[in-house]
Backbone as numpy.savetxt, mean C-alpha at the origin, in Angstrom:
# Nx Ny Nz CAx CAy CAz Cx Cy Cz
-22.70 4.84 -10.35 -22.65 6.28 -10.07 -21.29 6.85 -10.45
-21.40 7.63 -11.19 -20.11 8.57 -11.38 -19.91 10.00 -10.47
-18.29 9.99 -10.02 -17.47 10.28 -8.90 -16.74 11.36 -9.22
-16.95 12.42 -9.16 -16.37 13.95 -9.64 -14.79 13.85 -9.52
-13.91 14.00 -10.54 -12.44 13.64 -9.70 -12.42 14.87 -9.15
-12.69 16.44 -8.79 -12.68 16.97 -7.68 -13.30 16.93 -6.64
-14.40 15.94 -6.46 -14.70 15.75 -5.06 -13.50 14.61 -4.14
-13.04 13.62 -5.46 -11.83 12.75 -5.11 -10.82 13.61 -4.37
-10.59 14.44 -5.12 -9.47 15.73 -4.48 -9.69 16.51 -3.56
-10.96 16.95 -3.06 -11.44 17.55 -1.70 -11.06 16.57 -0.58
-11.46 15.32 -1.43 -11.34 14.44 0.24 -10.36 13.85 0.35
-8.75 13.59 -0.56 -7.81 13.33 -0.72 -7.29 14.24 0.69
-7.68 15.77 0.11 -6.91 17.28 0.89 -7.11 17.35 1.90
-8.71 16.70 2.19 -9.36 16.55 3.99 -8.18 15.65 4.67
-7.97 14.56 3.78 -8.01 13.41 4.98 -6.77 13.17 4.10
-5.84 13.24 3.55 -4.73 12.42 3.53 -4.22 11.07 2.52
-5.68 10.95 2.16 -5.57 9.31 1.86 -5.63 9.16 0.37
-5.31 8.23 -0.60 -4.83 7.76 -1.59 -5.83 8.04 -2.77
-5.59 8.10 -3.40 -6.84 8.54 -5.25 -7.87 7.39 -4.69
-7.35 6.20 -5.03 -8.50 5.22 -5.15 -9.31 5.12 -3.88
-8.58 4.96 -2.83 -9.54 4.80 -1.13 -10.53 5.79 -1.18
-10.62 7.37 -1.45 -10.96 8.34 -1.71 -12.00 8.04 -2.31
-11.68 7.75 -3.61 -12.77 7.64 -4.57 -13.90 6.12 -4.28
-13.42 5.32 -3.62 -14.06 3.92 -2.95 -15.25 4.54 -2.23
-14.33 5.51 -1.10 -15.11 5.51 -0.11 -16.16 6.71 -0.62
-15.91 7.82 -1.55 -17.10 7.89 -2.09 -18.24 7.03 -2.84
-17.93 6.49 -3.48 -18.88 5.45 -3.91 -19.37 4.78 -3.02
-19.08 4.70 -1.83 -19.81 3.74 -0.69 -20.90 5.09 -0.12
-20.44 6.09 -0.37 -21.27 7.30 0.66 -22.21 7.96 -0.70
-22.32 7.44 -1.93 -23.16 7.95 -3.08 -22.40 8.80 -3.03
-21.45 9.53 -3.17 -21.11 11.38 -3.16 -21.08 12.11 -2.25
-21.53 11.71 -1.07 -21.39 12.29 -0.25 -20.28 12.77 0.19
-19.71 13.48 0.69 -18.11 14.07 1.01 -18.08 13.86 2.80
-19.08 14.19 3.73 -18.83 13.95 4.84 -18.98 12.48 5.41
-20.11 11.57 4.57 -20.18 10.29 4.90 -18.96 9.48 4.39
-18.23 10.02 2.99 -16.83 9.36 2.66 -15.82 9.49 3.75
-16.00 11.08 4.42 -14.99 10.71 5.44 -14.86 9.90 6.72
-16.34 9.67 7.24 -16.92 8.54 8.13 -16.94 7.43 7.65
-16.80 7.03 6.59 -16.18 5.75 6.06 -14.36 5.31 6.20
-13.98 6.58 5.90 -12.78 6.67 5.46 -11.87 5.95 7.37
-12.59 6.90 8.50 -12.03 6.59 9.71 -12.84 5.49 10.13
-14.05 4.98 9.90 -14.12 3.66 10.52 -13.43 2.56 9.82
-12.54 3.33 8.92 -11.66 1.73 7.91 -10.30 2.13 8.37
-9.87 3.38 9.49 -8.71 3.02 9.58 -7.82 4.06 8.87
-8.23 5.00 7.18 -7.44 5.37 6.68 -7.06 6.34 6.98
-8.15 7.34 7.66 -7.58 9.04 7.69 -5.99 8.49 9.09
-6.65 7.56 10.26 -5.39 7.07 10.94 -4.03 7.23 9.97
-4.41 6.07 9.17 -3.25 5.26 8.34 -2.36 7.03 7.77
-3.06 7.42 6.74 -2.28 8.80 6.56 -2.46 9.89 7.52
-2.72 9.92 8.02 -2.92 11.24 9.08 -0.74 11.70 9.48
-0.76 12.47 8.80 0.55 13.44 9.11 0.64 14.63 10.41
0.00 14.62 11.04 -0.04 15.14 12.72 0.81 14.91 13.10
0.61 13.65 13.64 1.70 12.96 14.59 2.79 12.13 14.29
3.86 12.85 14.52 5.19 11.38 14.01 5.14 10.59 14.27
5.38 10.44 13.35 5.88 8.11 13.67 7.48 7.72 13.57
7.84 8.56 15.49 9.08 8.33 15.61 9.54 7.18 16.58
8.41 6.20 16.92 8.29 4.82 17.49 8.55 4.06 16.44
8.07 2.66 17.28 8.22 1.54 16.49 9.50 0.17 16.62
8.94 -0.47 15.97 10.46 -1.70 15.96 11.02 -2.14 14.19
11.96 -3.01 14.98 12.56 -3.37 13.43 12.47 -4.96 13.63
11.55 -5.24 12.62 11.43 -7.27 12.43 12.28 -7.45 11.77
12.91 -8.82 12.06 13.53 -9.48 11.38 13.01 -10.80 10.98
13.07 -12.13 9.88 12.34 -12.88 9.55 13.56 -13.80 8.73
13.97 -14.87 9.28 15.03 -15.92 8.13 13.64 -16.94 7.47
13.92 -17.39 6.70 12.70 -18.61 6.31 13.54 -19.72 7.05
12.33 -21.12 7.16 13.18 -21.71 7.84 14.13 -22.76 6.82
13.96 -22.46 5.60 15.52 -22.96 4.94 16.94 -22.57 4.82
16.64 -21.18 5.68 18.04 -20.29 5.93 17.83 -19.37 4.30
17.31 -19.40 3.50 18.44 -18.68 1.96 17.10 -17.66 1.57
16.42 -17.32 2.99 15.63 -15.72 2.69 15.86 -15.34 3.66
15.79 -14.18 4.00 15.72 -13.27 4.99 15.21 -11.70 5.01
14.56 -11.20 5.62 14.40 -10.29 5.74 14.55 -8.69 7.36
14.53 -8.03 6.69 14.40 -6.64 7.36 13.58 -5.67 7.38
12.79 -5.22 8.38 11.82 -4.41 7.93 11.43 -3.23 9.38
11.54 -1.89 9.11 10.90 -0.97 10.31 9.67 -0.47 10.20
8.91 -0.47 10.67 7.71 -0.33 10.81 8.00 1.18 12.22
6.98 1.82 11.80 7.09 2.50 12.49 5.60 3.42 13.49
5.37 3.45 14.27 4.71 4.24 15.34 4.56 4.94 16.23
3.78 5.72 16.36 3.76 7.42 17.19 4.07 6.94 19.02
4.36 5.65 19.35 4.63 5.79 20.70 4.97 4.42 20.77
5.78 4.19 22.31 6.58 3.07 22.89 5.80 1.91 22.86
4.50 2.18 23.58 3.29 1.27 24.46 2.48 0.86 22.82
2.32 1.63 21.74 2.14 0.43 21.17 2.83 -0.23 19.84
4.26 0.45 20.19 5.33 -0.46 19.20 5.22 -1.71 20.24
4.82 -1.75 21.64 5.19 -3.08 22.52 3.68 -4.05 22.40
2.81 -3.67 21.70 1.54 -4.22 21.89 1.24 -5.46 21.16
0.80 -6.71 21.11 0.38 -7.70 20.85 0.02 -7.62 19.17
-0.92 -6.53 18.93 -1.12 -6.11 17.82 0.05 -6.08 17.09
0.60 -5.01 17.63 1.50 -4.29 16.57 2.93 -5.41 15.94
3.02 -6.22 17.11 4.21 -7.31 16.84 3.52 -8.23 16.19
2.44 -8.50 16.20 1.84 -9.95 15.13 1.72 -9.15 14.03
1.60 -8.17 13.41 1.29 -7.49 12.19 2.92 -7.43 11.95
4.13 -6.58 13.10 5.17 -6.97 11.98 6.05 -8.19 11.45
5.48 -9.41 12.37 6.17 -10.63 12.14 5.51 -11.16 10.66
3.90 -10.70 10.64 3.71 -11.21 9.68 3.40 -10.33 8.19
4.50 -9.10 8.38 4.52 -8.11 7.33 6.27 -8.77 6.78
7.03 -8.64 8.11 8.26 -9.53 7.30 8.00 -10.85 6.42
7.49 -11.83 7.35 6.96 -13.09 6.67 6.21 -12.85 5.32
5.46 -11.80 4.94 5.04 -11.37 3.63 6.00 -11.30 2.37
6.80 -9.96 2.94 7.91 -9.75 2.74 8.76 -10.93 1.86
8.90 -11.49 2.26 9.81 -12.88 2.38 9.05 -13.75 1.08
8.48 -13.51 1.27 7.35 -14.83 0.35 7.01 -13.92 -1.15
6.38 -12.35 -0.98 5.80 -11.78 -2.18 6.20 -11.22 -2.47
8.24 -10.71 -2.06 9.23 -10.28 -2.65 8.35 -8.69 -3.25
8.00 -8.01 -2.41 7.56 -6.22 -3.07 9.10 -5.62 -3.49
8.89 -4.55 -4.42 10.40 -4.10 -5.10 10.21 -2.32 -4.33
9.06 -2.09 -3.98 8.70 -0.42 -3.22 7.71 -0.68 -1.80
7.97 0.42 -1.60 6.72 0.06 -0.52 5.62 0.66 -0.75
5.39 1.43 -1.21 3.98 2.26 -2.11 4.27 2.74 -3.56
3.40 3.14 -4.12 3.15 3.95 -5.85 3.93 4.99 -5.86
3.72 5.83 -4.79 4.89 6.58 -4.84 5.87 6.72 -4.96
6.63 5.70 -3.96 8.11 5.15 -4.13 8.66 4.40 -5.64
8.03 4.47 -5.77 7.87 3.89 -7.65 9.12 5.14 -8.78
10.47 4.77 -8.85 10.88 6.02 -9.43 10.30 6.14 -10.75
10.20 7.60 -11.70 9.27 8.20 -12.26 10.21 7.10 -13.67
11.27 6.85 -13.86 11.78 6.36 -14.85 11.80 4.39 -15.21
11.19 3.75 -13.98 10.61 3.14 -13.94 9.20 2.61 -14.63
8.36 3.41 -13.94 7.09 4.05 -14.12 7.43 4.21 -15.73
7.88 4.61 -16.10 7.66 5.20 -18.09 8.08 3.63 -18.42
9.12 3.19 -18.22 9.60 1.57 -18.64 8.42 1.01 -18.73
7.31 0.50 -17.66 6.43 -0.32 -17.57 5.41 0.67 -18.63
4.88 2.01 -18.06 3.73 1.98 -19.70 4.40 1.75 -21.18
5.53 2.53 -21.56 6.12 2.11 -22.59 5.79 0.56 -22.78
6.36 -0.38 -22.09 6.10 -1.73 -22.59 4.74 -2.46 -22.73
3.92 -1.99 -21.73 2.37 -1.93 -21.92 2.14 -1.28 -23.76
2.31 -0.06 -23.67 1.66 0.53 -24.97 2.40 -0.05 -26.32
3.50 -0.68 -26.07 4.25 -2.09 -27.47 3.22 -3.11 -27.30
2.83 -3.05 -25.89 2.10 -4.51 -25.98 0.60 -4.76 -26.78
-0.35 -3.36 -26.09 -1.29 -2.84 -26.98 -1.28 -2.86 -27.95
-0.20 -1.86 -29.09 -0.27 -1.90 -30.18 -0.08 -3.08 -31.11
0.96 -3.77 -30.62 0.80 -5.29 -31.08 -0.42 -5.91 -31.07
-1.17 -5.67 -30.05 -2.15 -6.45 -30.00 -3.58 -5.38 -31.37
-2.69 -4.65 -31.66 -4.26 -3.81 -33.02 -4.92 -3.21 -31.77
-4.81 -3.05 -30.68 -5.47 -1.90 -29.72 -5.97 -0.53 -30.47
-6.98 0.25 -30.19 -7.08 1.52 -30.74 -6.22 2.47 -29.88
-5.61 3.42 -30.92 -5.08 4.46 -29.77 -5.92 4.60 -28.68
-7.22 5.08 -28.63 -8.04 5.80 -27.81 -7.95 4.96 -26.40
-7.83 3.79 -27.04 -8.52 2.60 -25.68 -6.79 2.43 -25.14
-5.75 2.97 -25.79 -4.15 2.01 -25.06 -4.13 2.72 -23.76
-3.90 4.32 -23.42 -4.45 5.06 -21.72 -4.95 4.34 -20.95
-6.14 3.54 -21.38 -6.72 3.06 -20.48 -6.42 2.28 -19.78
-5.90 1.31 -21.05 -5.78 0.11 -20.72 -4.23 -0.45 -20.09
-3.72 1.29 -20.19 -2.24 1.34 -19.65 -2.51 1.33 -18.00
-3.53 2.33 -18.07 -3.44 2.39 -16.74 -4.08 1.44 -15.67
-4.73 0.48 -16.53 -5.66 -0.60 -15.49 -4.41 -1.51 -15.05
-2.99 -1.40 -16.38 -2.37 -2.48 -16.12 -1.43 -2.24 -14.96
-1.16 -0.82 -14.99 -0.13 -0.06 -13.75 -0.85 -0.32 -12.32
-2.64 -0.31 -12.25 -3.12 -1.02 -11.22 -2.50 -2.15 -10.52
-2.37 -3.38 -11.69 -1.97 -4.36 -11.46 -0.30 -4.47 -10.85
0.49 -3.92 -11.70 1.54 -3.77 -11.82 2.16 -3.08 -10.14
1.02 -2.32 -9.55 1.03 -1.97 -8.03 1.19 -3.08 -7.07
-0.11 -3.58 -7.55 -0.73 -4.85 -6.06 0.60 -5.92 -6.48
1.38 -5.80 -7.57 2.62 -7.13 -7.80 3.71 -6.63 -6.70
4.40 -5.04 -7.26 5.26 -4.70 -7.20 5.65 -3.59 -5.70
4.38 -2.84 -5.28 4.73 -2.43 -4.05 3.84 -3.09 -2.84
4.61 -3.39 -1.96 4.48 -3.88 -0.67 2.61 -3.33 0.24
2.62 -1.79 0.19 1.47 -1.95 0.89 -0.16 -2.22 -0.69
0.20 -1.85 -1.56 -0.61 -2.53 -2.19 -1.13 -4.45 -2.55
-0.01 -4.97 -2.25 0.13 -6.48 -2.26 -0.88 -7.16 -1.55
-2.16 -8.24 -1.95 -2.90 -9.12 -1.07 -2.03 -9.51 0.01
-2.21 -9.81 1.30 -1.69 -10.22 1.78 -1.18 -11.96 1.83
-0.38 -12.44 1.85 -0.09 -13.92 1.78 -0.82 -14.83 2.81
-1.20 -14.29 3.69 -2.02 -15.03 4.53 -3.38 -15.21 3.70
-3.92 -14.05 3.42 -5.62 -13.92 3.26 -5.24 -12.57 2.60
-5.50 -13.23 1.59 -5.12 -12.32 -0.39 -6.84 -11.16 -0.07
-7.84 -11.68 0.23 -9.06 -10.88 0.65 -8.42 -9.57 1.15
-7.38 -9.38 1.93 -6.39 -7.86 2.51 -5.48 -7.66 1.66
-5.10 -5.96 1.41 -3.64 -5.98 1.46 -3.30 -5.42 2.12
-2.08 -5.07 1.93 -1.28 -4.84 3.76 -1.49 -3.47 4.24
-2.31 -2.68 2.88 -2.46 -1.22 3.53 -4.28 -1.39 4.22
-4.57 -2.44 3.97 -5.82 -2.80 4.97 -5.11 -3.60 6.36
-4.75 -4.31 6.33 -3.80 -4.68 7.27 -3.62 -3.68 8.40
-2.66 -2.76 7.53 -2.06 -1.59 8.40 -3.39 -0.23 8.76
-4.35 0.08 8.02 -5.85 0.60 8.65 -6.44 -0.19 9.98
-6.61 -1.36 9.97 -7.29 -2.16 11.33 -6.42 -1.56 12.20
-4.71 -2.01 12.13 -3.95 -2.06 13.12 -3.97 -0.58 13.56
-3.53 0.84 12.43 -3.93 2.19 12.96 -5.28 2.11 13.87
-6.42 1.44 13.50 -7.62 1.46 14.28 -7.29 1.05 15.90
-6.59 0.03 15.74 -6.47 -0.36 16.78 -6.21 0.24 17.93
-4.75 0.66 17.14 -3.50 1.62 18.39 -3.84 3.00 18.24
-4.61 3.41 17.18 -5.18 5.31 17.14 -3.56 5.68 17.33
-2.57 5.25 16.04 -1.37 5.56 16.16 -1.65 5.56 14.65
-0.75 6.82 14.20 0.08 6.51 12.66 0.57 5.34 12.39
0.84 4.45 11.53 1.07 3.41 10.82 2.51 3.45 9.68
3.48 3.15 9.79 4.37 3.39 8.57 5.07 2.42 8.50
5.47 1.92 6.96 6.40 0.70 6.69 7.48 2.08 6.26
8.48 2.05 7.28 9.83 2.95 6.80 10.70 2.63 5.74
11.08 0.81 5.92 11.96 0.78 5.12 12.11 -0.60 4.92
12.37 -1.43 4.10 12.75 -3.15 4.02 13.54 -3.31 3.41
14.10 -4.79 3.70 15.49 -5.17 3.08 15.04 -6.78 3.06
15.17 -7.44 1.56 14.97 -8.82 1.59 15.98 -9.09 0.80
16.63 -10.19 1.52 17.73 -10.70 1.21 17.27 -12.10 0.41
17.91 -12.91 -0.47 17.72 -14.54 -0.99 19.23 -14.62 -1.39
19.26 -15.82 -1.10 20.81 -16.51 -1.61 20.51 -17.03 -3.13
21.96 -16.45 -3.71 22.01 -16.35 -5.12 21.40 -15.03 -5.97
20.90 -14.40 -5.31 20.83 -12.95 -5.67 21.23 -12.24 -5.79
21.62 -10.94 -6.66 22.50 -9.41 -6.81 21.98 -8.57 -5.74
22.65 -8.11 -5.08 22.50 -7.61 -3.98 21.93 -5.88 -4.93
């Protein structure tokens, strides 16, 4: 079934949430626009982006590996005390640092991605294409399936998770919004390794 990219954009504007989730959760609802958004909150997302309520809670994990020469830093953040203190919310950030630590993310979302970056990687994609005798028509495309990829490597809530690659951490972080019916935010990280440029 093909997916109007302005119905993508109606329900982006409703609810908050990302091109692709949007466009998923239409395809799960045939087109539908009100069943995408009843998809959208029993998975957690309109939570996950929902801009209402601040997310001026929360804690800050910390994570050494146990060889000493990683470490990390990370705030996570949530709309109240009771469930930055909750069972949930501390096993998700011990094991968002521990991620951290292991799948080395360089952003924390697509967004955070600076725009001069972003041109580096298609530029080198579209050398790569053309080398390869690609048709113009097909290199767009095939630029952009690779910037897909180039996401789930390079920013943090796109990344499988290291536990169970089946998640990534912005599914992760949907359950856990489900959970606590709190906003959800990775504020900020810092991963350290010995022998690295700071």
């Amino acid at each position: 079934m093909t997916i109007r990219s302005e119905d993508v954009k109606a329900l982006r504007d409703a609810t908050g949430v990302g091109i692709m989730d949007c466009k998923n959760a239409l395809m799960k609802a045939n087109g539908d626009l009100e069943r995408a958004k009843q998809i959208l909150r029993e998975e957690g997302r309109e939570l996950l982006a929902h801009k209402g309520r601040e997310a001026t809670d929360g804690r800050i994990e910390a994570y050494v590996h146990h060889s000493g020469k990683v470490g990390v830093l990370v705030e996570i953040a949530c709309n109240t005390d009771f469930a930055a203190k909750s069972a949930d919310f501390l096993e998700f950030s011990r094991d968002l640092a521990m991620h951290i630590a292991a799948a080395k993310p360089r952003y924390i979302a697509p967004d955070d991605v600076p725009a001069e970056d972003l041109e580096q990687e298609k530029d080198i994609y579209r050398v790569q294409m053309e080398k390869e005798g690609k048709p113009a028509a097909m290199i767009e495309k095939i630029v952009e399936g690779r910037l897909k990829k180039f996401y789930s490597e390079a920013c943090l809530v796109k990344q499988p998770f290291v536990k169970d690659p089946a998640q990534t951490i912005e599914d992760l972080m949907g359950v856990l919004a489900s959970k606590t019916g709190e906003t959800i935010l990775v504020k900020r990280f810092a991963r350290y390794e010995i022998g690295e440029d700071a």
